[in-house]
Amino acid sequence: MSEPERQLPDVADVLVSTTASLVNLAGIRLTDAEQKDPPKAKEAIEAARALLPLCPEEVVGPIKDALSQVQMLYVKETQAAPAAEDEAKQRAEARSKIWTPPGT
C-alpha cells in the first residue's frame, strides 16, 4: 500500500484565507478591550487591502464588505480620541473667556 498523497491547498484558497484572517484580526484589534491596538489594526487592514486584488473575483465581494466595515471602525476609533480632546480644549477656552467681576 502506498501512502495517500497529500493535497496542498490552492494558492487562491490560501490568499482568501489569509485576507479574511487579516480582516478578522483588524476587527479584533479594534473591538476587543484586551487586544485593542489601532496601529496593529491598521497594519492588518493595509495587508488585507494589498492581498484583496489577488483573491478570486467570486469571493472578493464579502471580504471587501467586511474590510470596508473594519476601515470605518478604524476611522471612528482613531478620530474619536482627538475629537474628545478638542472638545475639552474648547470648553476650557470658553471658560477662560467668561468675565467674572473683580474680587470674587
mmCIF file of C-alpha atoms in Angstrom:
data_model
loop_
_atom_site.group_PDB
_atom_site.id
_atom_site.type_symbol
_atom_site.label_atom_id
_atom_site.label_comp_id
_atom_site.label_asym_id
_atom_site.label_seq_id
_atom_site.Cartn_x
_atom_site.Cartn_y
_atom_site.Cartn_z
ATOM 1 C CA MET A 1 0.000 0.000 0.000
ATOM 2 C CA SER A 2 1.224 3.404 -0.844
ATOM 3 C CA GLU A 3 0.926 6.380 1.412
ATOM 4 C CA PRO A 4 -2.017 8.609 0.438
ATOM 5 C CA GLU A 5 -0.976 11.708 -1.440
ATOM 6 C CA ARG A 6 -1.065 14.909 0.499
ATOM 7 C CA GLN A 7 -3.012 17.596 -1.212
ATOM 8 C CA LEU A 8 -1.705 21.076 -0.842
ATOM 9 C CA PRO A 9 -4.206 23.931 -0.884
ATOM 10 C CA ASP A 10 -4.560 26.097 -3.954
ATOM 11 C CA VAL A 11 -2.881 29.478 -3.886
ATOM 12 C CA ALA A 12 -6.296 31.112 -4.254
ATOM 13 C CA ASP A 13 -7.551 29.331 -1.118
ATOM 14 C CA VAL A 14 -4.526 30.498 0.864
ATOM 15 C CA LEU A 15 -4.995 34.066 -0.356
ATOM 16 C CA VAL A 16 -8.675 34.091 0.603
ATOM 17 C CA SER A 17 -7.980 32.551 3.990
ATOM 18 C CA THR A 18 -5.131 34.951 4.738
ATOM 19 C CA THR A 19 -7.080 38.008 3.625
ATOM 20 C CA ALA A 20 -10.115 37.030 5.697
ATOM 21 C CA SER A 21 -7.864 36.347 8.698
ATOM 22 C CA LEU A 22 -6.293 39.799 8.380
ATOM 23 C CA VAL A 23 -9.727 41.446 8.264
ATOM 24 C CA ASN A 24 -10.767 39.468 11.357
ATOM 25 C CA LEU A 25 -7.534 40.389 13.134
ATOM 26 C CA ALA A 26 -8.098 44.073 12.408
ATOM 27 C CA GLY A 27 -11.612 43.807 13.803
ATOM 28 C CA ILE A 28 -10.355 42.177 16.978
ATOM 29 C CA ARG A 29 -7.617 44.820 17.371
ATOM 30 C CA LEU A 30 -10.314 47.496 17.221
ATOM 31 C CA THR A 31 -13.081 45.963 19.342
ATOM 32 C CA ASP A 32 -11.631 43.606 21.956
ATOM 33 C CA ALA A 33 -10.696 45.626 25.043
ATOM 34 C CA GLU A 34 -7.833 43.281 25.959
ATOM 35 C CA GLN A 35 -6.441 43.196 22.416
ATOM 36 C CA LYS A 36 -7.122 46.803 21.364
ATOM 37 C CA ASP A 37 -4.274 48.188 19.280
ATOM 38 C CA PRO A 38 -5.279 50.570 16.449
ATOM 39 C CA PRO A 39 -1.775 50.730 14.875
ATOM 40 C CA LYS A 40 -1.733 46.925 14.597
ATOM 41 C CA ALA A 41 -5.269 47.048 13.193
ATOM 42 C CA LYS A 42 -4.062 49.489 10.544
ATOM 43 C CA GLU A 43 -1.254 47.092 9.573
ATOM 44 C CA ALA A 44 -3.764 44.273 9.163
ATOM 45 C CA ILE A 45 -6.099 46.497 7.127
ATOM 46 C CA GLU A 46 -3.295 47.566 4.806
ATOM 47 C CA ALA A 47 -2.134 43.968 4.340
ATOM 48 C CA ALA A 48 -5.690 42.819 3.551
ATOM 49 C CA ARG A 49 -6.083 45.678 1.062
ATOM 50 C CA ALA A 50 -2.870 44.601 -0.658
ATOM 51 C CA LEU A 51 -3.995 40.967 -0.946
ATOM 52 C CA LEU A 52 -7.593 41.644 -1.990
ATOM 53 C CA PRO A 53 -6.828 42.195 -5.705
ATOM 54 C CA LEU A 54 -5.102 38.802 -5.788
ATOM 55 C CA CYS A 55 -8.170 36.934 -4.496
ATOM 56 C CA PRO A 56 -10.624 35.243 -6.884
ATOM 57 C CA GLU A 57 -13.398 37.584 -8.034
ATOM 58 C CA GLU A 58 -16.197 35.375 -6.741
ATOM 59 C CA VAL A 59 -15.106 35.850 -3.110
ATOM 60 C CA VAL A 60 -13.927 39.451 -3.217
ATOM 61 C CA GLY A 61 -17.384 40.953 -2.530
ATOM 62 C CA PRO A 62 -17.943 39.638 1.009
ATOM 63 C CA ILE A 63 -14.328 40.224 2.029
ATOM 64 C CA LYS A 64 -14.413 43.737 0.600
ATOM 65 C CA ASP A 65 -17.618 44.484 2.532
ATOM 66 C CA ALA A 66 -16.095 43.262 5.794
ATOM 67 C CA LEU A 67 -12.902 45.207 5.103
ATOM 68 C CA SER A 68 -14.930 48.376 4.492
ATOM 69 C CA GLN A 69 -16.695 47.937 7.821
ATOM 70 C CA VAL A 70 -13.390 47.469 9.637
ATOM 71 C CA GLN A 71 -11.932 50.530 7.907
ATOM 72 C CA MET A 72 -14.904 52.623 9.036
ATOM 73 C CA LEU A 73 -14.469 51.327 12.572
ATOM 74 C CA TYR A 74 -10.769 52.223 12.438
ATOM 75 C CA VAL A 75 -11.598 55.781 11.353
ATOM 76 C CA LYS A 76 -14.132 56.144 14.173
ATOM 77 C CA GLU A 77 -11.682 54.764 16.739
ATOM 78 C CA THR A 78 -8.758 56.933 15.687
ATOM 79 C CA GLN A 79 -10.761 60.146 15.281
ATOM 80 C CA ALA A 80 -12.822 59.764 18.459
ATOM 81 C CA ALA A 81 -9.933 60.461 20.847
ATOM 82 C CA PRO A 82 -8.731 63.706 19.213
ATOM 83 C CA ALA A 83 -12.326 64.948 18.945
ATOM 84 C CA ALA A 84 -12.816 64.488 22.695
ATOM 85 C CA GLU A 85 -9.544 66.310 23.403
ATOM 86 C CA ASP A 86 -10.538 69.163 21.075
ATOM 87 C CA GLU A 87 -13.896 69.456 22.816
ATOM 88 C CA ALA A 88 -12.203 69.637 26.226
ATOM 89 C CA LYS A 89 -9.842 72.353 24.951
ATOM 90 C CA GLN A 90 -12.749 74.334 23.530
ATOM 91 C CA ARG A 91 -14.610 74.155 26.841
ATOM 92 C CA ALA A 92 -11.508 75.276 28.752
ATOM 93 C CA GLU A 93 -11.028 78.217 26.382
ATOM 94 C CA ALA A 94 -14.697 79.165 26.698
ATOM 95 C CA ARG A 95 -14.424 79.115 30.495
ATOM 96 C CA SER A 96 -11.318 81.307 30.410
ATOM 97 C CA LYS A 97 -13.199 83.904 28.347
ATOM 98 C CA ILE A 98 -16.051 84.215 30.834
ATOM 99 C CA TRP A 99 -15.913 87.563 32.553
ATOM 100 C CA THR A 100 -16.052 87.488 36.311
ATOM 101 C CA PRO A 101 -16.275 90.600 38.449
ATOM 102 C CA PRO A 102 -13.111 91.525 40.319
ATOM 103 C CA GLY A 103 -12.827 90.418 43.913
ATOM 104 C CA THR A 104 -14.890 87.264 43.528
#
